mmCIF file of C-alpha atoms and ligand atoms in Angstrom:
data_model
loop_
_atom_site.group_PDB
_atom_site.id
_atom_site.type_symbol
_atom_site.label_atom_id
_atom_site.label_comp_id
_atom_site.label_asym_id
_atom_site.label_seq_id
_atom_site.Cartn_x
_atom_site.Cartn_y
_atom_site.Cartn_z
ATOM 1 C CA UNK A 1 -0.622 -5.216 -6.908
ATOM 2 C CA UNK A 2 2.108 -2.997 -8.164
ATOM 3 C CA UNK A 3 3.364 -0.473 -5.759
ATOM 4 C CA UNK A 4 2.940 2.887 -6.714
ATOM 5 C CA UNK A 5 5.267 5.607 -8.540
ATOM 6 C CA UNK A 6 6.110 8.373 -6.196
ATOM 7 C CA UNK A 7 8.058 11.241 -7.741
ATOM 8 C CA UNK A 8 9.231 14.312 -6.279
ATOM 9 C CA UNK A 9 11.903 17.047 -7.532
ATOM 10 C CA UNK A 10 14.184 18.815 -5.160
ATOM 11 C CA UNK A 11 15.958 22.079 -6.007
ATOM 12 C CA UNK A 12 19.271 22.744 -5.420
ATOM 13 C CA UNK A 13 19.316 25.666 -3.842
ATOM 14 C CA UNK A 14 21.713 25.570 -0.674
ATOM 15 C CA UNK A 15 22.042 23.962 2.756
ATOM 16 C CA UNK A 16 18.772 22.552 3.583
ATOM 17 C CA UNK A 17 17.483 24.150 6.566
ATOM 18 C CA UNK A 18 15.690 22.497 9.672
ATOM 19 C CA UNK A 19 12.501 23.935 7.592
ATOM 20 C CA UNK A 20 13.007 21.662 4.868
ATOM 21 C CA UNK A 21 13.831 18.437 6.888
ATOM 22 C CA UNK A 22 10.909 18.375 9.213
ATOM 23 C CA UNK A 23 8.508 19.861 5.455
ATOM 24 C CA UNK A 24 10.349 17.715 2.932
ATOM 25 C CA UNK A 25 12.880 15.400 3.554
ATOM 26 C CA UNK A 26 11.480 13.287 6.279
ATOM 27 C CA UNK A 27 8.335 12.901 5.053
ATOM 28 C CA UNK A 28 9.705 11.825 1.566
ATOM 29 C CA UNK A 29 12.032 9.426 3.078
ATOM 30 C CA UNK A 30 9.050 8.132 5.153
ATOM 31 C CA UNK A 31 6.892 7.719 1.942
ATOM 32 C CA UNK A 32 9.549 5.580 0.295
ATOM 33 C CA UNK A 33 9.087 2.941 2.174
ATOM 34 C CA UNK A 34 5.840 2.252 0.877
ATOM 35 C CA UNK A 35 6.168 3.639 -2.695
ATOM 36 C CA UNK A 36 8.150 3.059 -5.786
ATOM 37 C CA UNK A 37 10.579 6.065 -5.346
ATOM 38 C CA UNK A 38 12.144 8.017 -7.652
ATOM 39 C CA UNK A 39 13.925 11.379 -6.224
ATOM 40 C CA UNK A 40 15.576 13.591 -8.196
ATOM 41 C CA UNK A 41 18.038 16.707 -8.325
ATOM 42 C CA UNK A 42 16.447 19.400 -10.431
ATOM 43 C CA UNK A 43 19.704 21.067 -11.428
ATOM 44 C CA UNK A 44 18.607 22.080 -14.812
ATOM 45 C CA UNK A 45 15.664 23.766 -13.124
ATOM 46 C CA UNK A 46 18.127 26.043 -11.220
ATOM 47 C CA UNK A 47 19.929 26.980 -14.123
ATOM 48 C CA UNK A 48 16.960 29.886 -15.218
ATOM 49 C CA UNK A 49 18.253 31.995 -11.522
ATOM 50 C CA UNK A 50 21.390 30.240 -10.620
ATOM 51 C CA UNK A 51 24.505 31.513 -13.610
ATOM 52 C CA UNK A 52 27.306 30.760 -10.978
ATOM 53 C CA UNK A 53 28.537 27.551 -12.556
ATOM 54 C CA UNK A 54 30.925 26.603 -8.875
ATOM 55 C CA UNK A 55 27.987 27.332 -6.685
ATOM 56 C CA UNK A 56 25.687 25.343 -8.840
ATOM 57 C CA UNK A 57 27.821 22.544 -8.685
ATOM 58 C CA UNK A 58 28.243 22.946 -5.210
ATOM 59 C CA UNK A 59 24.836 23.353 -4.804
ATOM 60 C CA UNK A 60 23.902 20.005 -6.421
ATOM 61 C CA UNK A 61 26.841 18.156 -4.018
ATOM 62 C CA UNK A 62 25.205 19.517 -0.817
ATOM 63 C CA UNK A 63 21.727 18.720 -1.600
ATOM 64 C CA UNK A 64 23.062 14.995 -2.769
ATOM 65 C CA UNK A 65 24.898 14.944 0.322
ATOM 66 C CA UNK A 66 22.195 15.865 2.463
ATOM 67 C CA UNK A 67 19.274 13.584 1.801
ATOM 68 C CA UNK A 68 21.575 10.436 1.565
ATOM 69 C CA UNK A 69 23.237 11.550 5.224
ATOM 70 C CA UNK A 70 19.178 12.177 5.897
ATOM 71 C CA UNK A 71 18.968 8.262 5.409
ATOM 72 C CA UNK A 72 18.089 8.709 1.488
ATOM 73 C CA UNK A 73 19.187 4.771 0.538
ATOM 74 C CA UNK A 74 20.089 4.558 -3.087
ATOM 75 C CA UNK A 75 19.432 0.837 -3.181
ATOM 76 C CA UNK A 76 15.513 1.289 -2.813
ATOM 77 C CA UNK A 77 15.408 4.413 -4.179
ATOM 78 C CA UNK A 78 16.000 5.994 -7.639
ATOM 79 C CA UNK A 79 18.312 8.823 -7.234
ATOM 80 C CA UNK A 80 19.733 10.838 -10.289
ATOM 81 C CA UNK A 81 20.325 14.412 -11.347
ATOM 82 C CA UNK A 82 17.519 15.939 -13.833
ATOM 83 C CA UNK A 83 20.729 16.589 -16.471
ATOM 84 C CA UNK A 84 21.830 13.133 -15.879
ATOM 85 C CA UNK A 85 18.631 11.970 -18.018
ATOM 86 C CA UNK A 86 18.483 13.907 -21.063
ATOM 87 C CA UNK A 87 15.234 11.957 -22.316
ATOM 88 C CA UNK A 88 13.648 14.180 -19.847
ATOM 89 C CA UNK A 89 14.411 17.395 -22.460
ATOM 90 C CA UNK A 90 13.128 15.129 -25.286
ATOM 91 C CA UNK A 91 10.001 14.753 -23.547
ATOM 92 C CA UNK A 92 9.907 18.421 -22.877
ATOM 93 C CA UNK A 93 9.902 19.251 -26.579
ATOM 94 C CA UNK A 94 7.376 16.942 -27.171
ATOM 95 C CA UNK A 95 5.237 18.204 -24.976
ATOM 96 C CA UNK A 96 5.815 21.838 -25.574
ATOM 97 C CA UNK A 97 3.645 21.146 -28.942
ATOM 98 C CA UNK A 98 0.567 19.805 -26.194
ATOM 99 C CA UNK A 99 1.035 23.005 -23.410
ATOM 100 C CA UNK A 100 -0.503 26.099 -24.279
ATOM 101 C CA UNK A 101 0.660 29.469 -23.380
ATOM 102 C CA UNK A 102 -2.236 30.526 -22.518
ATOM 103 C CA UNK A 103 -1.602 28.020 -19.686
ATOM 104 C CA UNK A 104 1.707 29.028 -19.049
ATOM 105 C CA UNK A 105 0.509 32.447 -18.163
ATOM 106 C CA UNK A 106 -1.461 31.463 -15.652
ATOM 107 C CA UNK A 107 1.403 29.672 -13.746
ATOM 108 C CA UNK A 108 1.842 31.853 -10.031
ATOM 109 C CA UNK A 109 5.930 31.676 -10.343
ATOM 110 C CA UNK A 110 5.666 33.586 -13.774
ATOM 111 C CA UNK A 111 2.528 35.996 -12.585
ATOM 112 C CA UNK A 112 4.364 36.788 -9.380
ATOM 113 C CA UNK A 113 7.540 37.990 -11.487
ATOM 114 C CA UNK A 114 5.166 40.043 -13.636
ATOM 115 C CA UNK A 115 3.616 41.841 -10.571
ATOM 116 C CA UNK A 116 6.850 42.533 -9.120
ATOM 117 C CA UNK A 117 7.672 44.100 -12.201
ATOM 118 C CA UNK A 118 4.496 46.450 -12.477
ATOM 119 C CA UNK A 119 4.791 47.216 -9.220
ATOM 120 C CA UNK A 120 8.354 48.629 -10.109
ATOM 121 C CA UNK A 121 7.412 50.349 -13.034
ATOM 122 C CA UNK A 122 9.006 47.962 -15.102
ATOM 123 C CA UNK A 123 7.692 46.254 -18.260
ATOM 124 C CA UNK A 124 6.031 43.018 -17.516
ATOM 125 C CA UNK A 125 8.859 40.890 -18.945
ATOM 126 C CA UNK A 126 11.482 42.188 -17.369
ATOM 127 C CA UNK A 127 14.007 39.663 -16.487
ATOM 128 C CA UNK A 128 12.069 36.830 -17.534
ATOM 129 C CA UNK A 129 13.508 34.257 -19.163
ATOM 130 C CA UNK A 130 11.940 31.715 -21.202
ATOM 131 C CA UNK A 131 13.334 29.146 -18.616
ATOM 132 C CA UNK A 132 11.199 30.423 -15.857
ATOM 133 C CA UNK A 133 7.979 31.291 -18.469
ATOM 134 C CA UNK A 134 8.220 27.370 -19.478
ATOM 135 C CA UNK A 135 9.165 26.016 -16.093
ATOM 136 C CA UNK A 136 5.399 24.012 -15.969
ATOM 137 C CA UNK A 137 6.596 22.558 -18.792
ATOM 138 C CA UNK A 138 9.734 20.872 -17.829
ATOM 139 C CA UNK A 139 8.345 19.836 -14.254
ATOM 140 C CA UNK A 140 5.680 18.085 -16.219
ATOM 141 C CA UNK A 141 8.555 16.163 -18.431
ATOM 142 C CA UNK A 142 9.939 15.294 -14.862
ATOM 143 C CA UNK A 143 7.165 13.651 -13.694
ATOM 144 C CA UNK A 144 5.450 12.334 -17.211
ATOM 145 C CA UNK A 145 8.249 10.396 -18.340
ATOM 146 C CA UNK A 146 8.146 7.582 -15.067
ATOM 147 C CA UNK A 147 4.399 7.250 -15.180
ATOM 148 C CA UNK A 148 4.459 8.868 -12.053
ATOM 149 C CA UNK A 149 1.046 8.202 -9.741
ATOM 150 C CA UNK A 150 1.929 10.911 -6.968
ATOM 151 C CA UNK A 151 4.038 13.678 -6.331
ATOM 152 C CA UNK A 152 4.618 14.739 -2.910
ATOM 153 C CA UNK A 153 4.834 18.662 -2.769
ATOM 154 C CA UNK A 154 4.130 21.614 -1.105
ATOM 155 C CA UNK A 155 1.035 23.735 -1.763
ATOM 156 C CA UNK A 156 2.512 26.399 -3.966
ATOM 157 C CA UNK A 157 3.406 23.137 -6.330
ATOM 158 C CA UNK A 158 -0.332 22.047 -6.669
ATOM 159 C CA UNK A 159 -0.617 24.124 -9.944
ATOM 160 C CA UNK A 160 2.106 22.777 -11.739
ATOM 161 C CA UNK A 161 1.165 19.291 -11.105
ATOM 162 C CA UNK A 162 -2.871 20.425 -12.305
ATOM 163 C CA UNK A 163 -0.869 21.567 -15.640
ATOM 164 C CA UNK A 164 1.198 18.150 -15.871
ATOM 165 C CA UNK A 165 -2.486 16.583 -15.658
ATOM 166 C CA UNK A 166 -3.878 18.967 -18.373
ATOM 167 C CA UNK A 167 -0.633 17.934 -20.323
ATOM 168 C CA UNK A 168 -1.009 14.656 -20.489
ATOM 169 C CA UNK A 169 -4.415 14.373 -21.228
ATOM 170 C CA UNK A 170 -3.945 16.928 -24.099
ATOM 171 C CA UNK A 171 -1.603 14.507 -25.188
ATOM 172 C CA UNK A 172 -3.245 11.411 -24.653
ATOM 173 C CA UNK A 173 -6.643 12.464 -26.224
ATOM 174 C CA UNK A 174 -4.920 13.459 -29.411
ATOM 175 C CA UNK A 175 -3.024 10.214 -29.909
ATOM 176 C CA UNK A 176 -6.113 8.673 -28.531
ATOM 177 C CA UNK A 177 -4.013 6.644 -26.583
ATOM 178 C CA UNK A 178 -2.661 6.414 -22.744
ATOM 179 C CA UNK A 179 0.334 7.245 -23.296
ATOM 180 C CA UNK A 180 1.046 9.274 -20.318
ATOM 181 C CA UNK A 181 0.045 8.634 -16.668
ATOM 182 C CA UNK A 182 -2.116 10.877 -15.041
ATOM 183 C CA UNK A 183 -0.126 12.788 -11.557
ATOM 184 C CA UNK A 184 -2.209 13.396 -8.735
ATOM 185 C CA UNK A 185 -0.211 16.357 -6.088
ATOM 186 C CA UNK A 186 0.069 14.250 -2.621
ATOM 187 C CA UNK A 187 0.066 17.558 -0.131
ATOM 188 C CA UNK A 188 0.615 16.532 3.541
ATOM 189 C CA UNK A 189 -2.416 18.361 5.285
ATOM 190 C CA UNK A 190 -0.714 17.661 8.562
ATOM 191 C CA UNK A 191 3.059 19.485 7.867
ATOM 192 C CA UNK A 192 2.752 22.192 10.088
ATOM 193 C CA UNK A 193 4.089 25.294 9.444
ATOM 194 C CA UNK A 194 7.816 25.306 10.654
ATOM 195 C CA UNK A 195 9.063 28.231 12.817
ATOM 196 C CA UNK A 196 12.363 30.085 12.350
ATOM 197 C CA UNK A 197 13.920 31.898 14.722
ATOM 198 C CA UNK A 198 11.378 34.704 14.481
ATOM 199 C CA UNK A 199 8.711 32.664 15.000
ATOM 200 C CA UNK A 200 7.648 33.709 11.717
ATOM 201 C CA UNK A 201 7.430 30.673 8.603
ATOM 202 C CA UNK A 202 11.313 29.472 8.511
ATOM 203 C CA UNK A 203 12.210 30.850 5.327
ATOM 204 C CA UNK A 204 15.599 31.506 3.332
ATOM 205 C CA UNK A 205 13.156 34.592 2.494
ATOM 206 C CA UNK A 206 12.884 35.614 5.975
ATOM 207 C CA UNK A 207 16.704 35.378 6.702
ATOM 208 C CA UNK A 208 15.698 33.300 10.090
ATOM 209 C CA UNK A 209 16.557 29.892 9.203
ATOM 210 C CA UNK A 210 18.994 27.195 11.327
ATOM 211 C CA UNK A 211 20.747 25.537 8.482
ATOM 212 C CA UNK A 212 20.327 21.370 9.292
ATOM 213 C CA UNK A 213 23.861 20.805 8.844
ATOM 214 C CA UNK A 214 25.088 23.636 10.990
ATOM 215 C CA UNK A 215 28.591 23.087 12.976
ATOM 216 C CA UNK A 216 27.797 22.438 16.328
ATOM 217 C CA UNK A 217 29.164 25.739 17.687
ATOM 218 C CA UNK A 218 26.958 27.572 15.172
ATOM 219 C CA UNK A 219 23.842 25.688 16.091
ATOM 220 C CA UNK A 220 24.329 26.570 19.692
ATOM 221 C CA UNK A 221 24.677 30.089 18.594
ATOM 222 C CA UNK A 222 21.580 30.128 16.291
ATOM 223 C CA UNK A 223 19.754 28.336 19.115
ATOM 224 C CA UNK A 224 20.448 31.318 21.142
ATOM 225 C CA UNK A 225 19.252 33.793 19.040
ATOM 226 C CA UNK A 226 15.970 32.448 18.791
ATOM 227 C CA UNK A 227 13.248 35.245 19.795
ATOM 228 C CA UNK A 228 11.611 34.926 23.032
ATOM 229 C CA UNK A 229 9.766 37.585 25.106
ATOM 230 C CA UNK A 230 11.235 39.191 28.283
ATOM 231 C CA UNK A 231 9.486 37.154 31.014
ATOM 232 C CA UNK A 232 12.336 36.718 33.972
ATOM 233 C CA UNK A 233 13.220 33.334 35.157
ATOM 234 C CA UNK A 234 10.552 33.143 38.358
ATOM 235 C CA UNK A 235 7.304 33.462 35.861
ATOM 236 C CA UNK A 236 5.467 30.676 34.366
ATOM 237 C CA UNK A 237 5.697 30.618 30.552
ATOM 238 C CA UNK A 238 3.386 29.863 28.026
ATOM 239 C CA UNK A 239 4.987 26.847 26.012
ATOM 240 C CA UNK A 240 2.539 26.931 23.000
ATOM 241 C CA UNK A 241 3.181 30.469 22.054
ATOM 242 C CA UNK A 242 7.038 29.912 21.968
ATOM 243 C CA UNK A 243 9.312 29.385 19.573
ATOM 244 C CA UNK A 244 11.590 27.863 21.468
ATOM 245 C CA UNK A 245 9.200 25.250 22.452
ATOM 246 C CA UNK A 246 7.707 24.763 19.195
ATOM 247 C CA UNK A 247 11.194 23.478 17.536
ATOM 248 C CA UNK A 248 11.737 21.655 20.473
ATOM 249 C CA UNK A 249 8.235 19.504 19.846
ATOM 250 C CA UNK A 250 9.546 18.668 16.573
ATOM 251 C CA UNK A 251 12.727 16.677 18.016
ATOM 252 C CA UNK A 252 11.338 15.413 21.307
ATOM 253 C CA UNK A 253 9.021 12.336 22.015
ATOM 254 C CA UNK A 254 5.744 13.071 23.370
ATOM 255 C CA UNK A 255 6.635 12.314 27.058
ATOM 256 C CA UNK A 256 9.395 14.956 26.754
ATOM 257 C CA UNK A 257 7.380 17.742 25.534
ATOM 258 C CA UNK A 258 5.313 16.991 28.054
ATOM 259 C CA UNK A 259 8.045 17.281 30.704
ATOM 260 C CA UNK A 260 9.394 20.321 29.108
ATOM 261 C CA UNK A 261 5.767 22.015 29.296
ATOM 262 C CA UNK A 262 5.213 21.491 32.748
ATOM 263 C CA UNK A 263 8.707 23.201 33.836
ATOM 264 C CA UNK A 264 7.544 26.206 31.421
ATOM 265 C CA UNK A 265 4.541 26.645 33.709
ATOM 266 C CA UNK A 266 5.842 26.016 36.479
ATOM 267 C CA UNK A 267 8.393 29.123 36.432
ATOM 268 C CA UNK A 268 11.008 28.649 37.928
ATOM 269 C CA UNK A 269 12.985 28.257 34.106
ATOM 270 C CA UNK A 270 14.892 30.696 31.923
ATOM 271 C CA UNK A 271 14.560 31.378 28.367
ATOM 272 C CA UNK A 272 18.307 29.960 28.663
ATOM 273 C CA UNK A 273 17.564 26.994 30.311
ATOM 274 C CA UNK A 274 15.020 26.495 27.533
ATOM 275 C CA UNK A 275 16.973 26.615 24.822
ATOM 276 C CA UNK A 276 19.874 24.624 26.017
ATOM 277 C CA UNK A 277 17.366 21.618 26.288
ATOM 278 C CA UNK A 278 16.219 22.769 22.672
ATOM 279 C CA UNK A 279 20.019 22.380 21.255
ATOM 280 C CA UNK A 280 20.658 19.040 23.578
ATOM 281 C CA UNK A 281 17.834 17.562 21.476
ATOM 282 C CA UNK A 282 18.696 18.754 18.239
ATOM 283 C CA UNK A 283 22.109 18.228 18.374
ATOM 284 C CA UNK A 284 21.738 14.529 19.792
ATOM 285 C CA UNK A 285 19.498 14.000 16.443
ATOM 286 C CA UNK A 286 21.158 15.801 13.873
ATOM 287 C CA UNK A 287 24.676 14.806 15.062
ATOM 288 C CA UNK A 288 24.928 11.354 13.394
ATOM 289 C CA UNK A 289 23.361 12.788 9.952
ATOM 290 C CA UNK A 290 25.687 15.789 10.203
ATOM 291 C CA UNK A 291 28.787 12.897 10.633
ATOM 292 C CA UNK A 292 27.399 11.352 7.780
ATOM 293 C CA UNK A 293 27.024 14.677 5.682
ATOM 294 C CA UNK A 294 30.524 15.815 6.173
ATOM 295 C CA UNK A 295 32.374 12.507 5.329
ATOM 296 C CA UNK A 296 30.400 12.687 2.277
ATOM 297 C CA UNK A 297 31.150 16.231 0.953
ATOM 298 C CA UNK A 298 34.691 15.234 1.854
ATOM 299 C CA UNK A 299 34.408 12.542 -0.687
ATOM 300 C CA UNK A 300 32.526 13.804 -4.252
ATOM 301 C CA UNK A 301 33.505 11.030 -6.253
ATOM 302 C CA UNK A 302 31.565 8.721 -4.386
ATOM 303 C CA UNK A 303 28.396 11.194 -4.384
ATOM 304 C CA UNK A 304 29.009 11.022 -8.081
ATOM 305 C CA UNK A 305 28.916 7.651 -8.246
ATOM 306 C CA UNK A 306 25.706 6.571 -7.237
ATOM 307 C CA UNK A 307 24.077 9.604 -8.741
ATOM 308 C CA UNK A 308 25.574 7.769 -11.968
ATOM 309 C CA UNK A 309 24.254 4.537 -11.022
ATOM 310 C CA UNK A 310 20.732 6.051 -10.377
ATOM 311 C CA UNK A 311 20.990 7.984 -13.309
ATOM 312 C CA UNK A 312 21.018 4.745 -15.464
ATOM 313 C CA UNK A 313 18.662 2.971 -14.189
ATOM 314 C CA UNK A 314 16.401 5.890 -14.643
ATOM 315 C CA UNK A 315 17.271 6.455 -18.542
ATOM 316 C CA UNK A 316 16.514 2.644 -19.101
ATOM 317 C CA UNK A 317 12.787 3.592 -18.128
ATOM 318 C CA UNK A 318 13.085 6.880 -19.890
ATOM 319 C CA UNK A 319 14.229 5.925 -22.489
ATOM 320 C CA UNK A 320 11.761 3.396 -23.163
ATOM 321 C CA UNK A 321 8.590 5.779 -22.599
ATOM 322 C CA UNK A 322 10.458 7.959 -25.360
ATOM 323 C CA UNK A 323 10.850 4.740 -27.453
ATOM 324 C CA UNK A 324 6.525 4.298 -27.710
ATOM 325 C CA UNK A 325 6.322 8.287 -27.781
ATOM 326 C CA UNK A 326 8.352 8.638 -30.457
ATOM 327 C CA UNK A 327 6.331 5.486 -32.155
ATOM 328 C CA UNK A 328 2.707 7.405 -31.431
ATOM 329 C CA UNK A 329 4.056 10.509 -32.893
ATOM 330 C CA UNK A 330 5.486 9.303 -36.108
ATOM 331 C CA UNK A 331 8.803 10.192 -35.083
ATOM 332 C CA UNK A 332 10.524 6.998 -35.223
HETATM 333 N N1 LIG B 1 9.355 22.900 -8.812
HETATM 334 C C1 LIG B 1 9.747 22.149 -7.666
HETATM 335 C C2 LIG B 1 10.139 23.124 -6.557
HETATM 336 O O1 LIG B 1 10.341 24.279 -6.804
HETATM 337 C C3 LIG B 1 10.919 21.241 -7.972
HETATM 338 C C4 LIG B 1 10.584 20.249 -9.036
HETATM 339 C C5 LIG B 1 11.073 20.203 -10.292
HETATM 340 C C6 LIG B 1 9.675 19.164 -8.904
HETATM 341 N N2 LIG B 1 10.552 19.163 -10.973
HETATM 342 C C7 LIG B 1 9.687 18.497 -10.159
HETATM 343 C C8 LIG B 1 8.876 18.690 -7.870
HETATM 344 C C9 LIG B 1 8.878 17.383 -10.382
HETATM 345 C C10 LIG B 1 8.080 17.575 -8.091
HETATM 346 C C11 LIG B 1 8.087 16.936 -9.341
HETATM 347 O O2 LIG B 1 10.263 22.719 -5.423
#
């Protein structure tokens, strides 16, 4: 049997943060294995709240950078900027005549701007873009034009796969024809939430994220700012209501959580002693990837390269699906 298509979009946005590893990247990479994998740099998605043409740029590098240094290997899987495959703005328009905008205004990213904007006393529209309104539309082209089976994403994605669905069968019925494969949303159930250094949801929202690729000085620092509560050294801690132990569970094996619980219960151990093990760990893990990440933001042109490479292997397959498209719509 053929192997599945998994798809998935990442935006650049910044540094990933430990956050996105432990929600994102590792369990993409881990899916690839088993899947027909095709990853992808939204850039063009960015463009609707991201004007600043050097930090988009830079933006795109980083995010390259950082799931290749994660162990992204371009050899198994396809790996290309959105903008590098302009079929995938072809497919948009065609499928602009299948999405209604009654649809469209249903979509959370676009009600959640409107809100804000009421709640402000601002007309609903204000600063929204058409970019953001039709944003469904171009994640559908994403995914619709590789006959994508699943798409690994987060929960607040679910609806925007549910509209690539209604998409393609809009599209499908009309030509009476299969023209597009059906997405399902593949959400991990079992990601747990992770915690910043708040303990609240890390979160570029929340200002309390450790950025993955932090210099090692900063980590430490970061590490030490992490919130704790003002037991002294002698007490025994609680390890499951502690952020401190919670990161540390997601870079430890099972027999060293273990050890690191019993010591919290014990007393006996500081809130520094704590997170000194916490950086030991993450630093012994990170530390090879971070290597990795710096010798390749040191060296773009090689970045660019295989994002070329990927990119045209992608637009061989792209360009084919817009080949029988254009045949079914009596554009050709
Ligand atoms: N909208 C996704 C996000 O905000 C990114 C994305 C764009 C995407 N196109 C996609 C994800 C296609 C999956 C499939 O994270």
């Amino acid at each position: 049997m053929e192997k599945k298509v998994v798809l998935t979009g990442i935006k650049p946005t910044g540094v990933p943060h430990v956050g996105n590893y432990f929600g994102a990247i590792k369990p993409a990479l881990e899916l690839s294995r088993n899947y027909e994998s095709r990853f992808f740099i939204a850039d063009y998605h960015s463009l609707n709240s991201l004007k600043d043409p050097e930090l988009l740029k830079q933006y795109v590098y980083e995010v390259a950078a950082c799931w290749l240094a994660c162990g992204l290997d371009p050899q198994k899987v396809m790996f290309y900027r959105q903008s590098g495959v302009p079929e995938t703005f072809e497919l948009t328009t065609i499928i602009m005549a299948f999405s209604s905008k009654g649809l469209m205004n249903r979509a959370h990213a676009y009600k959640a701007m409107v809100d804000k904007n009421r709640e402000k006393g601002k007309p609903d529209d204000h600063n929204v873009n058409m970019g953001l309104f039709t944003y469904p539309v171009l994640m559908a082209a994403d995914i619709l034009l590789f006959d994508t089976d699943l798409v690994p994403v987060g929960k607040d994605q679910v609806q925007h796969i549910e509209m690539a669905q209604d998409i393609a069968e809009a599209l499908n019925h009309n030509y009476k024809t299969q023209l597009l494969q059906r997405p399902e949303a593949m959400v991990s159930e079992n990601t747990q939430t992770i915690v910043g250094m708040d303990g609240r949801k890390m979160s570029k929202s929340y200002n309390n994220t450790i950025p993955f690729f932090a210099p090692e000085k900063q980590l430490k620092k970061l590490v030490n700012k992490i919130v704790t509560n003002s037991q002294d050294i002698e007490e025994p801690k609680d390890p499951d209501s502690c952020s401190v132990f919670t990161l540390y569970k997601l870079f430890a094996t099972q027999d060293e959580q273990q050890a690191l619980a019993e010591r919290y219960r014990a007393g006996g151990m500081g809130w520094g002693h704590a997170k000194a093990e916490l950086f030991e760990k993450m630093n012994s893990l990170i530390k090879p990837m971070r290597e990795r990440y710096e010798e390749l933001m040191n060296d773009k042109s090689y970045i660019e390269k295989l994002l070329k490479e990927g990119e045209a292997k992608a637009r061989e397959l792209a360009a084919e699906k817009i080949r029988q498209l254009r045949k079914a719509i009596g554009i050709d």
